[in-house]
XYZ file of C-alpha atoms in Angstrom:
316
model
C 11.124 -110.875 131.200
C 8.875 -109.104 128.540
C 6.035 -106.442 128.898
C 3.507 -105.247 126.468
C 1.490 -102.024 126.932
C -1.476 -101.136 124.607
C -0.779 -98.020 122.745
C -4.381 -96.850 123.065
C -3.875 -97.100 126.881
C -1.442 -94.306 126.563
C -3.152 -91.839 124.478
C -1.425 -88.356 124.215
C 1.968 -89.851 124.978
C 4.426 -90.419 122.167
C 5.925 -93.956 121.997
C 9.551 -92.266 121.735
C 8.915 -90.646 125.198
C 8.683 -93.941 127.014
C 11.778 -95.516 128.672
C 12.800 -98.128 131.241
C 14.609 -97.602 134.464
C 17.893 -97.445 132.519
C 17.321 -94.973 129.526
C 19.778 -96.938 127.401
C 17.353 -99.908 127.042
C 15.037 -99.094 124.165
C 11.164 -99.982 123.776
C 9.818 -101.433 120.573
C 6.333 -100.960 119.102
C 4.441 -103.150 116.679
C 1.711 -100.580 116.070
C -0.642 -101.726 118.692
C 1.726 -102.338 121.667
C 4.728 -100.879 122.992
C 7.033 -103.918 123.916
C 10.146 -104.194 126.417
C 12.236 -107.354 126.555
C 14.899 -107.844 129.095
C 16.927 -110.294 131.074
C 16.645 -110.293 135.065
C 19.613 -108.307 135.657
C 19.477 -105.704 132.896
C 17.770 -102.392 131.973
C 17.709 -101.120 135.683
C 15.721 -104.335 136.920
C 15.729 -104.224 140.640
C 15.641 -107.368 143.013
C 13.494 -107.468 145.924
C 12.449 -110.367 148.117
C 10.037 -111.363 150.917
C 9.801 -114.526 152.944
C 8.522 -116.623 150.209
C 9.465 -114.902 146.735
C 12.115 -113.147 144.719
C 10.609 -110.181 142.845
C 12.231 -108.663 139.786
C 10.807 -105.085 139.335
C 11.240 -102.556 136.517
C 9.027 -99.614 135.283
C 8.023 -97.673 132.170
C 7.969 -93.989 132.683
C 7.434 -90.992 130.313
C 9.561 -87.886 129.604
C 8.779 -84.999 127.855
C 12.109 -84.620 126.318
C 14.386 -87.694 126.115
C 17.467 -85.713 126.282
C 16.422 -83.694 129.408
C 17.827 -84.139 132.658
C 14.948 -82.669 134.659
C 11.157 -82.455 134.350
C 8.328 -80.403 136.143
C 5.545 -82.500 134.972
C 4.205 -85.679 136.612
C 5.572 -88.809 134.803
C 3.393 -91.734 133.897
C 4.631 -94.787 135.791
C 3.893 -98.267 134.619
C 5.256 -100.651 136.877
C 5.881 -104.436 136.061
C 7.560 -107.411 137.636
C 8.256 -111.102 137.631
C 7.712 -113.168 140.825
C 9.729 -116.413 141.466
C 8.846 -118.627 144.482
C 12.043 -119.288 146.596
C 11.039 -122.782 147.172
C 9.519 -125.433 144.777
C 8.803 -129.219 144.357
C 10.172 -131.122 141.368
C 9.738 -134.762 140.844
C 11.428 -137.355 138.393
C 10.232 -140.871 137.920
C 12.028 -143.526 136.063
C 11.835 -147.253 136.002
C 15.282 -148.528 135.887
C 16.574 -152.054 135.697
C 18.225 -152.677 139.009
C 21.880 -153.686 138.970
C 23.309 -156.386 140.938
C 23.139 -156.028 144.827
C 26.491 -156.009 146.384
C 27.159 -156.730 150.216
C 30.089 -157.313 152.416
C 30.029 -159.451 155.648
C 32.540 -160.987 157.885
C 33.576 -164.502 156.672
C 31.897 -164.041 153.273
C 33.974 -160.837 152.074
C 32.175 -159.152 149.193
C 29.299 -161.002 147.538
C 26.540 -160.051 144.898
C 23.125 -161.175 144.129
C 21.746 -160.609 140.658
C 17.844 -160.886 140.008
C 16.729 -161.069 136.481
C 13.700 -161.984 134.237
C 14.138 -164.551 131.348
C 12.169 -165.353 128.115
C 11.860 -169.343 128.654
C 12.445 -171.927 131.005
C 15.793 -172.743 129.287
C 17.180 -169.456 131.137
C 19.377 -168.813 128.162
C 18.020 -165.350 127.203
C 17.728 -162.507 129.647
C 14.971 -159.701 129.280
C 16.748 -156.867 127.888
C 17.041 -154.080 130.808
C 16.364 -151.418 128.177
C 12.747 -152.837 127.713
C 11.626 -152.381 131.362
C 8.864 -152.314 132.448
C 8.512 -155.966 131.186
C 5.142 -156.630 129.579
C 3.512 -159.880 129.958
C 0.120 -161.246 129.250
C -2.022 -162.503 132.162
C -1.424 -166.106 133.019
C 1.638 -166.551 130.870
C 4.658 -167.817 132.596
C 7.333 -165.445 133.874
C 10.812 -166.972 134.515
C 13.206 -165.622 137.323
C 16.591 -166.180 138.336
C 18.520 -165.072 141.363
C 22.294 -165.658 141.091
C 24.834 -165.217 143.857
C 28.482 -164.804 143.584
C 31.149 -164.690 146.372
C 34.812 -164.365 146.807
C 34.844 -167.588 148.791
C 34.254 -170.857 147.005
C 31.305 -173.512 147.730
C 28.382 -171.293 148.640
C 24.683 -171.976 148.651
C 21.992 -169.479 147.919
C 18.821 -169.876 149.783
C 15.602 -167.801 148.855
C 13.660 -167.419 152.291
C 10.843 -165.527 150.983
C 9.420 -163.876 147.996
C 6.335 -161.577 147.671
C 4.817 -159.406 145.084
C 3.710 -155.688 145.607
C 2.139 -153.196 143.355
C 4.875 -150.584 143.902
C 8.566 -150.860 144.584
C 8.539 -151.225 148.367
C 8.604 -154.903 149.988
C 7.057 -153.705 153.191
C 3.884 -152.098 151.249
C 0.702 -153.000 152.949
C -0.799 -154.614 149.803
C 1.132 -157.726 148.909
C 0.825 -161.283 147.658
C 3.071 -164.104 149.077
C 4.910 -166.242 146.519
C 7.424 -168.027 148.800
C 7.448 -168.106 152.676
C 9.933 -169.898 154.877
C 11.665 -171.516 151.982
C 8.128 -172.996 150.968
C 6.435 -172.107 147.701
C 3.044 -170.724 148.341
C 1.765 -169.867 145.013
C 0.278 -172.927 143.265
C 1.599 -172.057 139.800
C 5.368 -171.853 140.866
C 7.697 -174.140 139.208
C 11.247 -174.359 140.741
C 13.824 -175.328 138.049
C 16.904 -175.071 140.206
C 17.374 -174.539 144.176
C 20.540 -175.945 145.077
C 23.696 -174.001 144.598
C 24.505 -170.444 143.823
C 21.419 -170.112 141.539
C 17.757 -170.112 142.160
C 15.407 -170.510 139.203
C 11.551 -170.384 139.178
C 8.537 -169.814 136.919
C 4.948 -168.906 137.660
C 1.924 -167.590 136.095
C 1.655 -163.664 135.583
C -1.169 -161.922 137.519
C -2.334 -158.595 138.443
C -3.361 -157.023 141.691
C -7.048 -156.083 141.835
C -7.821 -152.576 141.747
C -6.300 -149.582 140.001
C -2.669 -151.202 139.879
C -0.887 -151.711 136.655
C 2.540 -153.050 137.764
C 3.967 -155.648 139.929
C 7.374 -155.741 141.706
C 8.901 -159.050 143.045
C 11.014 -158.748 146.365
C 12.949 -161.581 147.792
C 14.637 -162.146 151.181
C 17.992 -164.186 150.326
C 20.677 -165.867 152.391
C 23.991 -167.176 151.385
C 25.545 -170.206 153.193
C 28.736 -172.049 153.267
C 27.854 -175.510 151.470
C 27.933 -178.631 153.366
C 27.003 -177.541 156.880
C 23.580 -179.010 158.007
C 23.104 -176.408 160.585
C 22.610 -173.607 158.248
C 19.198 -172.209 157.192
C 20.107 -172.956 153.534
C 20.386 -176.702 154.388
C 16.924 -176.754 156.563
C 15.187 -175.826 153.348
C 11.231 -175.476 153.436
C 9.951 -175.184 157.090
C 6.860 -174.117 158.885
C 6.860 -170.670 160.651
C 6.136 -172.651 163.907
C 9.066 -175.113 163.574
C 11.721 -174.551 166.429
C 14.950 -173.322 165.271
C 18.020 -175.670 165.549
C 19.646 -175.517 169.145
C 23.173 -174.762 167.702
C 21.938 -172.259 165.207
C 23.334 -169.210 166.919
C 26.554 -170.585 167.741
C 26.930 -171.569 164.215
C 26.023 -168.140 163.076
C 28.877 -166.785 165.229
C 31.492 -168.638 162.979
C 30.126 -166.983 159.901
C 28.418 -170.016 158.324
C 25.695 -167.932 156.695
C 25.024 -164.274 156.030
C 22.196 -162.084 157.136
C 19.114 -161.918 155.259
C 18.934 -159.357 152.402
C 16.032 -157.974 150.460
C 16.691 -157.848 146.800
C 13.893 -156.743 144.176
C 13.354 -156.592 140.470
C 10.710 -154.993 138.178
C 8.177 -153.733 137.323
C 6.186 -156.486 135.317
C 3.358 -154.538 133.429
C 0.394 -157.040 132.654
C -1.229 -156.770 129.369
C -3.850 -158.767 127.843
C -2.679 -161.122 125.154
C -4.338 -161.125 121.666
C -5.086 -164.877 122.071
C -6.848 -164.101 125.346
C -9.058 -161.503 123.535
C -9.663 -163.913 120.646
C -10.837 -166.658 123.165
C -12.976 -164.106 124.868
C -14.669 -163.214 121.478
C -14.971 -166.814 120.504
C -16.606 -167.603 123.918
C -18.970 -164.672 123.427
C -19.809 -165.916 119.779
C -20.313 -169.504 121.232
C -22.713 -167.940 123.948
C -24.550 -166.006 121.160
C -24.879 -169.110 119.086
C -26.097 -171.132 121.970
C -28.675 -168.655 122.980
C -30.000 -168.657 119.250
C -30.203 -172.222 118.933
C -32.324 -172.229 122.279
C -34.614 -169.570 120.948
C -35.112 -171.414 117.733
C -35.742 -174.806 119.421
C -38.225 -173.204 121.696
C -39.972 -171.507 118.568
C -40.288 -174.908 117.011
C -41.815 -176.497 120.154
C -44.261 -173.893 120.296
C -45.192 -174.271 116.692
C -45.516 -178.107 117.131
C -47.896 -177.528 120.369
C -50.027 -175.158 118.337
C -50.434 -177.624 115.468
C -51.307 -180.359 117.786
C -53.753 -178.261 119.432
C -55.477 -177.632 116.013
C -55.617 -181.425 115.101
C -57.109 -182.309 118.456
C -59.594 -179.566 118.125
C -60.681 -180.970 114.553
C -60.857 -184.251 115.657
C -63.304 -183.343 118.518
């Protein structure tokens, strides 16, 4: 900690007669101030504490003779301290690309789900994880793939539901349904692959109305053993009111499918494309041009009406 005392405030006292609690620590002068600088555990600094703070205290005092042991004059005492709260709040925010989700269940051993965004419907180039958040223009297609892998062969991935939220929390009160009960809800969704260990879809980018800049996608997924018609994966799209298969719970007991697991990826950050901006400017120019044409046409009609009125008046 550092303390500075104006020399003008200690008139009549010589700078050399000032010292800290520990006389071996020296004070400096720059001509206008006497300056002391020390660590928190040196120069005779004392630590005190109360219920909320740690308090480091020291003092500048005066002495007639720096070599003297006693004095019979009142000393000038200039106390100073640094106060540190015992508790504080810190936060760190970062947007990391989510690594594959790993689960373990009876009958399936260890299995993983990997959720990724891609640049095109070919699904050949994954969006680089270091570029997150992923920026996409509104209405541009975004491509997503969920891929499963299991220690047992012949498994099928089923995406039960997907929803978008403005924060990384699938239970957030504000959400937009994309897939529900295995059925696509959003009209722009295109399914490219849905049978096997991969699920690939594309949809138009959107944003939430209000003060929200990002979109997170969360999906509930199930892994099933292939070839059994009683699994949820085999049933596919179904209404929420549809009755479940009678033997569904019995089949679950022999581990034909896993429990539902939520996985998510994001964020997507929506930006306005230059093309959209150019289109908007073009539309605005067209509107202005149309309004100008209407104004000119109206002026010409008014002039024609005036000329006709003059001709009729002269003929009369």
